[in-house]
mmCIF file of C-alpha atoms and ligand atoms in Angstrom:
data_model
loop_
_atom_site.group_PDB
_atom_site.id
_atom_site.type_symbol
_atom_site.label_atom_id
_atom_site.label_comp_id
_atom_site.label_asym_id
_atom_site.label_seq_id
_atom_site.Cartn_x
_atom_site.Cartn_y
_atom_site.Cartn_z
ATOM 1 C CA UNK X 1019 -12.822 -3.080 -56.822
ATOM 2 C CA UNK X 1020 -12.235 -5.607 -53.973
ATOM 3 C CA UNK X 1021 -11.162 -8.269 -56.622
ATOM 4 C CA UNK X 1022 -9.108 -5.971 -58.050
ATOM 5 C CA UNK X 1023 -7.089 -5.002 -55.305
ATOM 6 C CA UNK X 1024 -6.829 -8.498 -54.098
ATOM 7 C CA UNK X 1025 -5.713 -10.024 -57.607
ATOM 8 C CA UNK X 1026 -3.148 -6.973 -57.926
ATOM 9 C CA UNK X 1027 -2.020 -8.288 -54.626
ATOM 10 C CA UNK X 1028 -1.825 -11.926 -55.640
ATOM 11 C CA UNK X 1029 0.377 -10.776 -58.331
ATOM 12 C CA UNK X 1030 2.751 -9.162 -56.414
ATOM 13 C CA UNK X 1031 2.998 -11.860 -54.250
ATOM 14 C CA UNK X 1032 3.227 -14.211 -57.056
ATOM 15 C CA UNK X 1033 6.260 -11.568 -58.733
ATOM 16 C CA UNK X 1034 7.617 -11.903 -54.874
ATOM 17 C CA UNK X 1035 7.659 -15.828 -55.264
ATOM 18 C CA UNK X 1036 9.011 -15.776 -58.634
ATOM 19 C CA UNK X 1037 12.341 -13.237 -57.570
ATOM 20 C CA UNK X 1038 13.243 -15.245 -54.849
ATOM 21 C CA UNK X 1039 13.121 -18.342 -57.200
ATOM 22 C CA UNK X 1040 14.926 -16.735 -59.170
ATOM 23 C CA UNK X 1041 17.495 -15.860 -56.372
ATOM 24 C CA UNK X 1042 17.497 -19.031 -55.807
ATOM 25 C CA UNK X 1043 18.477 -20.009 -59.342
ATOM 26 C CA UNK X 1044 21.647 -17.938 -59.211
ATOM 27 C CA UNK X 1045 22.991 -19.757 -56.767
ATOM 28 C CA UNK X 1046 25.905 -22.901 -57.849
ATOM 29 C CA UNK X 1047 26.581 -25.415 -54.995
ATOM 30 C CA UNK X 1048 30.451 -26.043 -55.023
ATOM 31 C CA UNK X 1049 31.853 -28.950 -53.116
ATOM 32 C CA UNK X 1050 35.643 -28.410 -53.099
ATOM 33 C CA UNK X 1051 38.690 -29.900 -51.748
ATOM 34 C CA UNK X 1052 40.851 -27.191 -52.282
ATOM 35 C CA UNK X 1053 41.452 -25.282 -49.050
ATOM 36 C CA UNK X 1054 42.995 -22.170 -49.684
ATOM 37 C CA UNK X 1055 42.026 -19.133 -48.930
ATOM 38 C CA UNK X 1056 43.135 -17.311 -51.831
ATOM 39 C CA UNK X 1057 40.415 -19.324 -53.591
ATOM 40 C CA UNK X 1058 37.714 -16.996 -52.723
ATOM 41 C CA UNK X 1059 38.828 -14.300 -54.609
ATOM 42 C CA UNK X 1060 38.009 -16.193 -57.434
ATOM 43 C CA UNK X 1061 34.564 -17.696 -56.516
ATOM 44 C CA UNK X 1062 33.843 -13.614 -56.048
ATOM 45 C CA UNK X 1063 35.546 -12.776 -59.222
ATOM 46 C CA UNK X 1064 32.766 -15.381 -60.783
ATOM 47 C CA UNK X 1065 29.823 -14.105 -58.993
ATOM 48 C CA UNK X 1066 30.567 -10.396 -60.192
ATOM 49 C CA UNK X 1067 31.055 -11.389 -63.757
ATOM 50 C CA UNK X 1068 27.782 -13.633 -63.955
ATOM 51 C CA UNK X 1069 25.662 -12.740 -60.793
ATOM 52 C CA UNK X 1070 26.028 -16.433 -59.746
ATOM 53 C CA UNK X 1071 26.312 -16.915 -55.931
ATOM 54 C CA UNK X 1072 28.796 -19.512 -54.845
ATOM 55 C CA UNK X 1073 27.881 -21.463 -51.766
ATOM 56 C CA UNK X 1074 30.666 -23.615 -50.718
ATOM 57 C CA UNK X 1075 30.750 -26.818 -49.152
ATOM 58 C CA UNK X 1076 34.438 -27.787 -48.169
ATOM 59 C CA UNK X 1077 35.812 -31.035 -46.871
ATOM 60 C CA UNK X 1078 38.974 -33.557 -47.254
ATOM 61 C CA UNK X 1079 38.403 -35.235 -50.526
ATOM 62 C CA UNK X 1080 37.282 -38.817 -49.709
ATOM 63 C CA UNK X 1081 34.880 -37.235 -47.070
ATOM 64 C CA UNK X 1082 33.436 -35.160 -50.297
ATOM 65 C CA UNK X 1083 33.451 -38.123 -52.557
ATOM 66 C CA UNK X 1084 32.005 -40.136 -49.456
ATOM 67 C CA UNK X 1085 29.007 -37.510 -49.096
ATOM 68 C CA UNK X 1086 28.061 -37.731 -52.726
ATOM 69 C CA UNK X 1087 27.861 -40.881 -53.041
ATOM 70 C CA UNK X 1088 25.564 -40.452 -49.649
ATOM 71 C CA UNK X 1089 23.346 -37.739 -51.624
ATOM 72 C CA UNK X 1090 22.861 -39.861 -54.869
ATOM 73 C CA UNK X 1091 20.268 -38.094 -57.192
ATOM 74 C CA UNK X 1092 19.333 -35.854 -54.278
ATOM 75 C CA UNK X 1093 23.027 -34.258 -54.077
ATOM 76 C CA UNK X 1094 22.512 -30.169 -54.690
ATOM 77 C CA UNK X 1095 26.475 -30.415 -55.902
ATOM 78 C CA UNK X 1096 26.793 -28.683 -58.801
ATOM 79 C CA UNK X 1097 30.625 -28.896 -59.344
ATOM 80 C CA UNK X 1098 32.943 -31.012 -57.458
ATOM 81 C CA UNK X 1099 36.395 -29.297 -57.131
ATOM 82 C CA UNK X 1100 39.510 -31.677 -55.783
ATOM 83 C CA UNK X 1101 42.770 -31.330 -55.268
ATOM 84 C CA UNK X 1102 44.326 -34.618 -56.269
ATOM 85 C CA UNK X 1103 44.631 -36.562 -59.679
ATOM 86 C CA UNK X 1104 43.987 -40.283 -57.736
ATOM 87 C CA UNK X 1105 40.467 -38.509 -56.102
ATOM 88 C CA UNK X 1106 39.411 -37.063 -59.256
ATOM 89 C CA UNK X 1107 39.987 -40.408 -61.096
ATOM 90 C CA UNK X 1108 37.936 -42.293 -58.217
ATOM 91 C CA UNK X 1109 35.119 -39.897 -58.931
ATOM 92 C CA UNK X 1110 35.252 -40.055 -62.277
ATOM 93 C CA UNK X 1111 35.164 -44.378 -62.719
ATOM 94 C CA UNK X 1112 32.458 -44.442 -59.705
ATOM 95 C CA UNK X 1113 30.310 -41.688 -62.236
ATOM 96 C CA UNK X 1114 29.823 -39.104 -59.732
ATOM 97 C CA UNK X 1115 30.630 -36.774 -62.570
ATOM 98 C CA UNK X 1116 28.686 -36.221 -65.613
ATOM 99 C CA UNK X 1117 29.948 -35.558 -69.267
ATOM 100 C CA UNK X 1118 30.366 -31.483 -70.175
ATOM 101 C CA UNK X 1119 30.982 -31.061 -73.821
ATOM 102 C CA UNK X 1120 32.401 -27.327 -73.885
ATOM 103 C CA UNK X 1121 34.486 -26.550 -76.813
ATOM 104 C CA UNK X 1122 36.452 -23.885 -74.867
ATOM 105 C CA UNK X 1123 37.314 -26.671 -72.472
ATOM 106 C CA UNK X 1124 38.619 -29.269 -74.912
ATOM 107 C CA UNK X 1125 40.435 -25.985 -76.745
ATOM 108 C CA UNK X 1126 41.950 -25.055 -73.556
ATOM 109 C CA UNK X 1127 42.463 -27.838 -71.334
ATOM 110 C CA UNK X 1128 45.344 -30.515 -72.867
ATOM 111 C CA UNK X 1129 44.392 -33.515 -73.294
ATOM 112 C CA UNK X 1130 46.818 -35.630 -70.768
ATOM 113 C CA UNK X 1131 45.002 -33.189 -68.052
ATOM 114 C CA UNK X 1132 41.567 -34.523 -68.371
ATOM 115 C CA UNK X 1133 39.722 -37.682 -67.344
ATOM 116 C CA UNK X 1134 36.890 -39.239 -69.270
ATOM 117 C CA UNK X 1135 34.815 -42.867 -68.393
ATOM 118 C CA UNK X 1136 33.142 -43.416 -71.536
ATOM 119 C CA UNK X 1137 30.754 -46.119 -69.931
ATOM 120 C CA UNK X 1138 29.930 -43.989 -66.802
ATOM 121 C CA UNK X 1139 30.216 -41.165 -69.220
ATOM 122 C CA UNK X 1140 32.142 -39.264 -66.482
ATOM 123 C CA UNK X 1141 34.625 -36.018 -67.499
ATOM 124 C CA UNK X 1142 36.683 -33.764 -65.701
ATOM 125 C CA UNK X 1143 39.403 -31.508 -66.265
ATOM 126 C CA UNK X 1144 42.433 -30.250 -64.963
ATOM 127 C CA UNK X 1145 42.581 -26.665 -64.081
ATOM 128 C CA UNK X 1146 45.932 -26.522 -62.286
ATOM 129 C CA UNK X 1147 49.343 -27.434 -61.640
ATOM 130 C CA UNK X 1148 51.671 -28.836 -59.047
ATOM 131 C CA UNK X 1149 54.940 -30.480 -58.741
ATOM 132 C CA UNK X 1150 56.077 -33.135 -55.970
ATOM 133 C CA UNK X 1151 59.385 -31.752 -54.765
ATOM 134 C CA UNK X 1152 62.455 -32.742 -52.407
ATOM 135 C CA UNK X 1153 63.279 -30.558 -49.716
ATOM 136 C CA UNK X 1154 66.128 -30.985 -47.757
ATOM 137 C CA UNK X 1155 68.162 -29.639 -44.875
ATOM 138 C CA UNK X 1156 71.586 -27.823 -45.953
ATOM 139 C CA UNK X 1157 73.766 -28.739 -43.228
ATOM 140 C CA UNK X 1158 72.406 -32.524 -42.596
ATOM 141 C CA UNK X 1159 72.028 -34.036 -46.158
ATOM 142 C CA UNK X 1160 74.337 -34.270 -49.187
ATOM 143 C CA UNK X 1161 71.955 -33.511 -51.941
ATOM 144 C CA UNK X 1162 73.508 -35.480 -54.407
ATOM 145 C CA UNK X 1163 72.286 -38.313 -52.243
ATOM 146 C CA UNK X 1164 68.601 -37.115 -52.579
ATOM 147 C CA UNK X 1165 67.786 -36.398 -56.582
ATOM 148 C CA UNK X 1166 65.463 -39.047 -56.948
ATOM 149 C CA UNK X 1167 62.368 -40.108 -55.354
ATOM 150 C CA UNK X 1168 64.213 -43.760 -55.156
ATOM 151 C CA UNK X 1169 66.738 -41.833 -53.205
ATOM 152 C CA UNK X 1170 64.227 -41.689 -50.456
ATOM 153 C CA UNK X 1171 65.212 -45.332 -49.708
ATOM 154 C CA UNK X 1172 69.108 -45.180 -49.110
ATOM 155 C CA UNK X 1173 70.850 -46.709 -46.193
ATOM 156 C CA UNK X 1174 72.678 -43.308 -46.354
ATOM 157 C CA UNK X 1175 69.534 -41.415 -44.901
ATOM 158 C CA UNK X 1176 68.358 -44.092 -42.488
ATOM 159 C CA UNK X 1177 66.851 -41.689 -39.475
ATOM 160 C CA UNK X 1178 66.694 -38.852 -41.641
ATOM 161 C CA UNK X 1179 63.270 -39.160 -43.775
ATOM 162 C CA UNK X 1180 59.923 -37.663 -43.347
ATOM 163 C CA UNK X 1181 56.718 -37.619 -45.046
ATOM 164 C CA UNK X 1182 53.281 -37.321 -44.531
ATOM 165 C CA UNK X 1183 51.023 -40.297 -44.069
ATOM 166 C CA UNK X 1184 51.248 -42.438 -46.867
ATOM 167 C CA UNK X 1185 47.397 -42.622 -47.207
ATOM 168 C CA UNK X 1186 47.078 -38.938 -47.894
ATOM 169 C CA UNK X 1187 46.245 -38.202 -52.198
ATOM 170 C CA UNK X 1188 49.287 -36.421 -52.652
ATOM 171 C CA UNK X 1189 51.720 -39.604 -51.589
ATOM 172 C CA UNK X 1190 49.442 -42.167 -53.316
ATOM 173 C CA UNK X 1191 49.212 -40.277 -56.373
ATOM 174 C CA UNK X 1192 53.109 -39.830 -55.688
ATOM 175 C CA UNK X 1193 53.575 -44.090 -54.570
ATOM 176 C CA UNK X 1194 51.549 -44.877 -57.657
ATOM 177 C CA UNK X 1195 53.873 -43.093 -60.419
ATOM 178 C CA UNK X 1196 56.784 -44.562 -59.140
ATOM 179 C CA UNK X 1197 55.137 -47.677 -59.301
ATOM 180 C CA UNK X 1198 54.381 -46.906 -62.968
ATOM 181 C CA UNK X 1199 57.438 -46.407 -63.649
ATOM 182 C CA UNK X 1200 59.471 -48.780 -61.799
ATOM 183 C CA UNK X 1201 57.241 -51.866 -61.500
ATOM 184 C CA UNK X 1202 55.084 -52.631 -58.371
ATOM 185 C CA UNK X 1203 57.666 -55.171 -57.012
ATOM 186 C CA UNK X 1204 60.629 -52.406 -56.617
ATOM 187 C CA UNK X 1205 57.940 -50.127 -55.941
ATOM 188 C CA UNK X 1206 56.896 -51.776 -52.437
ATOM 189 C CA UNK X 1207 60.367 -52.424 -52.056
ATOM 190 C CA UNK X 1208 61.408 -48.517 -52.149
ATOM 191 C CA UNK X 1209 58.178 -47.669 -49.996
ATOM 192 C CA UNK X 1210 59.863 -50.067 -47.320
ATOM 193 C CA UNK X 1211 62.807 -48.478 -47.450
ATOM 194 C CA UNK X 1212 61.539 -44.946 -46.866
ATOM 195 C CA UNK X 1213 59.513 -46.485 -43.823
ATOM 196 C CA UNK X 1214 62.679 -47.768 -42.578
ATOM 197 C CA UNK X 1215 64.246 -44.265 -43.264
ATOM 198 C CA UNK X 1216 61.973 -42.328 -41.027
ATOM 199 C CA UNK X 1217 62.779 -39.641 -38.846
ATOM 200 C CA UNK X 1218 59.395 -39.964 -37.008
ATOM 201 C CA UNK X 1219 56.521 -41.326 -37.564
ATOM 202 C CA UNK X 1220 54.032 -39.635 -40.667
ATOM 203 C CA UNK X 1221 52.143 -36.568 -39.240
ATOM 204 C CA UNK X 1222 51.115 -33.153 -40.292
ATOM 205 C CA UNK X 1223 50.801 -31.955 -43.751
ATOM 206 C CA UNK X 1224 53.272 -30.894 -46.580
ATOM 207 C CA UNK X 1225 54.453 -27.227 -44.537
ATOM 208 C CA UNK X 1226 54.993 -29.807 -41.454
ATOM 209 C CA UNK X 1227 57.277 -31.553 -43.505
ATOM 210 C CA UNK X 1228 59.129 -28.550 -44.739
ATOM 211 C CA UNK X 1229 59.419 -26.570 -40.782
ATOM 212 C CA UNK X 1230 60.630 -29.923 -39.689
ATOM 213 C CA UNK X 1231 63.729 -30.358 -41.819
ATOM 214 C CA UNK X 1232 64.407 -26.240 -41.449
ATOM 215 C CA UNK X 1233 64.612 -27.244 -37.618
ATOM 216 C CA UNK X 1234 66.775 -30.441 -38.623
ATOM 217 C CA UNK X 1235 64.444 -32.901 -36.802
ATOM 218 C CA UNK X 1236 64.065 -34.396 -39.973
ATOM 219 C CA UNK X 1237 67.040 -34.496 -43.401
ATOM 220 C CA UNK X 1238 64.387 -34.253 -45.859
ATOM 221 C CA UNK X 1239 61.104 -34.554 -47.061
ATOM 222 C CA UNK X 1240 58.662 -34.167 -49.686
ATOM 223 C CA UNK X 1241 56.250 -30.984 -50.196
ATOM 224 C CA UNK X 1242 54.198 -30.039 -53.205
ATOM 225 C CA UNK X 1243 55.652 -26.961 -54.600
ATOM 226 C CA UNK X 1244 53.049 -24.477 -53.729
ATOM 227 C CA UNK X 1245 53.627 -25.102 -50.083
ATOM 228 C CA UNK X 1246 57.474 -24.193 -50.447
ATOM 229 C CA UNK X 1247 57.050 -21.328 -52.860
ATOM 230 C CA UNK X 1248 54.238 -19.787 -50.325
ATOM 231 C CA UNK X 1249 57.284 -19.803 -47.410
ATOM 232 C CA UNK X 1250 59.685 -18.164 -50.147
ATOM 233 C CA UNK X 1251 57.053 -15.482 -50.551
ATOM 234 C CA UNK X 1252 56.270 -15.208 -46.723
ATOM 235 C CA UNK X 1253 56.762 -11.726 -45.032
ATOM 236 C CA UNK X 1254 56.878 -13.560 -41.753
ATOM 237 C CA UNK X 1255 60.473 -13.466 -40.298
ATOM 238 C CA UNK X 1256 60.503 -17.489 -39.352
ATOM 239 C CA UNK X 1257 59.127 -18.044 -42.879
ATOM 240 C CA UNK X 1258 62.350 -16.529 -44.409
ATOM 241 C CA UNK X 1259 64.617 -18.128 -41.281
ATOM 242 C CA UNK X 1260 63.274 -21.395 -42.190
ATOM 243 C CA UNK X 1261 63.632 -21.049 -46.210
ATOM 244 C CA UNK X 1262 67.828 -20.496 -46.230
ATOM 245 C CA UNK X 1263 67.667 -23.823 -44.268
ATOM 246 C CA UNK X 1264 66.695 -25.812 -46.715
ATOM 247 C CA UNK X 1265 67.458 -27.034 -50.642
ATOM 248 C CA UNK X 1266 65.217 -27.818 -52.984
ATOM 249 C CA UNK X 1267 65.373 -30.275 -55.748
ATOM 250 C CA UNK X 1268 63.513 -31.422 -58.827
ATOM 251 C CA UNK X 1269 63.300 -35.009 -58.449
ATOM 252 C CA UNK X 1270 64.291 -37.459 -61.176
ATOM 253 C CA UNK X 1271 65.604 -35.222 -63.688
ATOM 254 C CA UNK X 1272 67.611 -37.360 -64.592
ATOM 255 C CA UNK X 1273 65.109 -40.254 -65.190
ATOM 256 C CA UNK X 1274 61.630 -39.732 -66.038
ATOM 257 C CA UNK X 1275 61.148 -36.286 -64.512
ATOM 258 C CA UNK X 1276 59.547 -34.557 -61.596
ATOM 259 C CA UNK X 1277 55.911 -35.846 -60.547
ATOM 260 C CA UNK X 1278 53.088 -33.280 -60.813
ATOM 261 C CA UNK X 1279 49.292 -33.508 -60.003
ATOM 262 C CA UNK X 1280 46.777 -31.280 -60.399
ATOM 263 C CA UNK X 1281 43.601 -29.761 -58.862
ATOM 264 C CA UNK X 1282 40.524 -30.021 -61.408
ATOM 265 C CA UNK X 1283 36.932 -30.139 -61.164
ATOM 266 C CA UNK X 1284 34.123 -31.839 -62.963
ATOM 267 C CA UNK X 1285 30.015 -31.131 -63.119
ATOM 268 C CA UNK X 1286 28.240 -33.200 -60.587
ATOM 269 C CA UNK X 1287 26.076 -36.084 -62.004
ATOM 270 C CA UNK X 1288 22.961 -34.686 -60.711
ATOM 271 C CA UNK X 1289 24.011 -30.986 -60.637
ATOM 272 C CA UNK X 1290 20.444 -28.827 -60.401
ATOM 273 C CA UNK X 1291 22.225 -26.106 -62.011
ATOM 274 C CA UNK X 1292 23.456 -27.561 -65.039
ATOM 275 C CA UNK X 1293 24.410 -24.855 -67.436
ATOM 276 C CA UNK X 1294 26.037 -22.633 -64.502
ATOM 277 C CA UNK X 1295 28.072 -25.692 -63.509
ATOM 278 C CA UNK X 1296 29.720 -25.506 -67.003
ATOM 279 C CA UNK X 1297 29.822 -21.958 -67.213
ATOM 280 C CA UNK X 1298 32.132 -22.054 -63.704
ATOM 281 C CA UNK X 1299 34.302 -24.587 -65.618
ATOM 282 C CA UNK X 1300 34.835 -22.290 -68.839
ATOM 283 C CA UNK X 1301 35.477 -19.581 -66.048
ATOM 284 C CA UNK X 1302 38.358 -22.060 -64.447
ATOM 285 C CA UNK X 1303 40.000 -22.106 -67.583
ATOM 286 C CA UNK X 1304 39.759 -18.379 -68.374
ATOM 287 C CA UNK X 1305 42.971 -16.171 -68.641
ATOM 288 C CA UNK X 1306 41.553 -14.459 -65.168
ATOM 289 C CA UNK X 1307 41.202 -17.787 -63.419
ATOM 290 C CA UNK X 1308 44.533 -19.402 -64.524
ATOM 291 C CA UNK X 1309 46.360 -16.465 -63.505
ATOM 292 C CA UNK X 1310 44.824 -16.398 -59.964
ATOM 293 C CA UNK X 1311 46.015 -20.003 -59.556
ATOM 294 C CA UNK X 1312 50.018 -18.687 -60.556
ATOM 295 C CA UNK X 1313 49.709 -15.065 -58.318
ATOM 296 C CA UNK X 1314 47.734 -16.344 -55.546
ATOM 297 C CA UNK X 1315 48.241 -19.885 -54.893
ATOM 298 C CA UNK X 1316 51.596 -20.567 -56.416
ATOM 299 C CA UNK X 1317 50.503 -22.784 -58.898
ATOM 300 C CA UNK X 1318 50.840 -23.425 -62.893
ATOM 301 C CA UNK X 1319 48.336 -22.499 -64.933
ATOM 302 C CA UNK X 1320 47.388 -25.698 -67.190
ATOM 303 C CA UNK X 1321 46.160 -23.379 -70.588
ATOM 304 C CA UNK X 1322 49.761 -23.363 -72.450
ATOM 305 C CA UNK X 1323 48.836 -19.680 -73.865
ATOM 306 C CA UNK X 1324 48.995 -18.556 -70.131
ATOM 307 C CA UNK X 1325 52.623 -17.771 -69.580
ATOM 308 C CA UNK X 1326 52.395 -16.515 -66.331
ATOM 309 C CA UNK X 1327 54.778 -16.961 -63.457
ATOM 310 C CA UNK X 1328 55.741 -15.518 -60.133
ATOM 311 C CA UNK X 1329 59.184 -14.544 -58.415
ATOM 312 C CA UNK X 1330 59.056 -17.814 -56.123
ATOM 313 C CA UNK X 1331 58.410 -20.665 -58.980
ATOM 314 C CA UNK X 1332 60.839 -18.079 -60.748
ATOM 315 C CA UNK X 1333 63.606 -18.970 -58.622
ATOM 316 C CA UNK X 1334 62.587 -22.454 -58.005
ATOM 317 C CA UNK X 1335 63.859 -22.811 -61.861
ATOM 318 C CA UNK X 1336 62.665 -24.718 -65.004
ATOM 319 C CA UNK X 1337 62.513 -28.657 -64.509
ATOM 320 C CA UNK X 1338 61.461 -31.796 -66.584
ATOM 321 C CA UNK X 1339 57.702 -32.717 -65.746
ATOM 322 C CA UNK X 1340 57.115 -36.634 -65.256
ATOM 323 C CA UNK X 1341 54.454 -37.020 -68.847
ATOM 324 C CA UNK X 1342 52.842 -39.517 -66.793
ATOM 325 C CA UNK X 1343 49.250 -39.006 -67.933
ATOM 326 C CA UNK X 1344 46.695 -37.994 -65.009
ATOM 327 C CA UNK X 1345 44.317 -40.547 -65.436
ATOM 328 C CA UNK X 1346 47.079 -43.342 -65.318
ATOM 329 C CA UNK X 1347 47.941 -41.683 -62.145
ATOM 330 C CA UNK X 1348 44.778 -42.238 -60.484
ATOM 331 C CA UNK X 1349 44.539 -45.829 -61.495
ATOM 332 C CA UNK X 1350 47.718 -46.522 -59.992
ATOM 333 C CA UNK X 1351 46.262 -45.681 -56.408
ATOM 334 C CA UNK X 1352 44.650 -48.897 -55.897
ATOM 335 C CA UNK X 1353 48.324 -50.243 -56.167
ATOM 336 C CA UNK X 1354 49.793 -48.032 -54.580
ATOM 337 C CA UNK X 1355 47.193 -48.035 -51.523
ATOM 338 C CA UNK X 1356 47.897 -52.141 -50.980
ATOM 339 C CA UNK X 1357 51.401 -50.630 -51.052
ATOM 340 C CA UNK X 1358 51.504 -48.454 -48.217
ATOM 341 C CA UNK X 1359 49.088 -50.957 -46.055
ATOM 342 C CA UNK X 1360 51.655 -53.603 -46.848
ATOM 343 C CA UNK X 1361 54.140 -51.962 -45.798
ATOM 344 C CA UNK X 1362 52.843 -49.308 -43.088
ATOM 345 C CA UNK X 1363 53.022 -46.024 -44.517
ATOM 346 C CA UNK X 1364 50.708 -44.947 -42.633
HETATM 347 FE FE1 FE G 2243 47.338 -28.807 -50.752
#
């Protein structure tokens, strides 16, 4: 009777044991470089369609990067989510990603929006959109003097440039396409020109840039364009102020079109939860997903059958997209990193 009881017990306690390991199997360790907000309607969104918890680890992307690399086979990332085309390359040809093989992904994602290391057999993919704009003050700046990102470097706006450090992902990815396309030697020699151009000294981050040539202490500037349409669509009364100060232009439209980057994610190399890693990925890609990144983030979806837009990248208008592929983008870094040390872009 005794034994009885007691093995009945065991069991339960063993059944006890066993649901919490399997609580803890529904569980998908995120490391992401994306900081906004908006984001964790989706990660919900996930967890109620597959009863997979989220837990998030955010940080800057090198510090992510820099913290895998720490972890090495021990790392509990399961999916490593950044922001920045030059990050996302550096992860993928140092093999902190591992390869995925989903047929919706290679359906849905195009091609020029993915990275792949065959040796380090190291994927990721693209799972959103984002164009490097001009911004510039109405009353200050002529805007036919700033259409180009070479414009940056005119006599004609000496005092009148800002940007944010040089060293963030957004300007190297930025500092390496132009070197792409215009060589490294006039690439360093534009880059020295905008330093010479500056209205202060780097600081702050893209919405900095935008306030600061609203208040004219700077002419113009450069913003991705999910930090401009986000002011468009404020309800705050500066917001609005601040918008009918400025002008926006597509850069290079004339040449070899606007730059964009994207935000994508790959599985981590020693992900624990391997199948619900690549299940999160499929979910990036869904309709759901894709639209969240348009309504809620001001983004562009990257799956061409998603067609969706919002009023501010409505009235931001159509523009030519630099074809650039991603992956040459994040090459370019290392060139365009002995760029801004060389000449202080800092
Ligand atoms: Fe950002």
């Amino acid at each position: 009777m005794n034994r009885i009881r007691l093995s009945a017990l065991t069991a339960c306690a063993l059944l006890a044991v066993a649901a919490s390991a399997s609580a803890q199997e529904k569980v998908l360790n995120l490391y992401s470089a994306r900081h906004y907000a908006s984001d964790q309607q989706l990660y919900d969104a996930f967890t109620k369609q597959t009863g997979v918890r989220i837990q998030r680890i955010e940080a800057g992307d090198e510090a992510l990067l820099e913290r895998l690399r720490n972890e090495g086979a021990n790392s509990p990332a399961d999916v490593v989510l950044l922001a920045d085309a030059a990050r996302l390359w550096k992860a993928q040809v140092e093999g902190l990603f591992q390869p995925v093989k989903s047929t919706t992904l290679e359906k849905r994602i195009p091609e020029n929006l993915r990275g792949r290391d065959e040796g380090a057999g190291s994927e990721w993919f693209g799972f959103s959109m984002r164009a490097r704009m001009i911004v510039y003050n109405k009353e200050n700046v002529n805007p036919a003097l700033v259409q180009n990102y070479e414009d940056l470097a005119r006599p004609e706006l000496k005092g009148k440039v800002c940007t944010r450090s040089g060293a963030h992902p957004y300007m190297l990815s930025l500092i390496g396409a132009v070197s792409e396309h215009d060589g490294k030697q006039k690439a360093e020699e534009w880059a020295a020109g905008v330093v010479a151009n500056f209205a202060r000294k780097p600081r702050g981050g893209d919405t900095d840039q935008i306030r600061a040539v609203a208040s004219g202490e700077c002419g113009v500037a450069l913003t991705n364009s999910y930090y401009l349409a986000r002011l468009m669509r404020s309800d705050k009364p500066e917001d609005r102020a601040a918008v009918t100060k400025i002008g926006a232009v597509w850069p290079n439209q004339a040449g070899y079109g606007t730059h964009v980057n994207v935000s994508g994610a790959g599985v981590a190399k020693h992900a624990p939860h391997r199948a619900d890693a690549v299940r999160f990925l499929e979910y990036l890609a869904s309709d759901e997903a894709q639209r969240h990144f348009v309504d809620a983030n001001n983004e562009w979806a990257v799956v061409p059958s998603v067609k969706e837009s919002n009023p501010a990248l409505e009235a931001l208008g159509e523009f030519k997209a630099d074809p650039l592929p991603v992956a040459s983008i994040g090459r370019a870094q290392v060139t365009a990193t002995r760029i801004i040390d060389r000449v202080g872009w800092r």
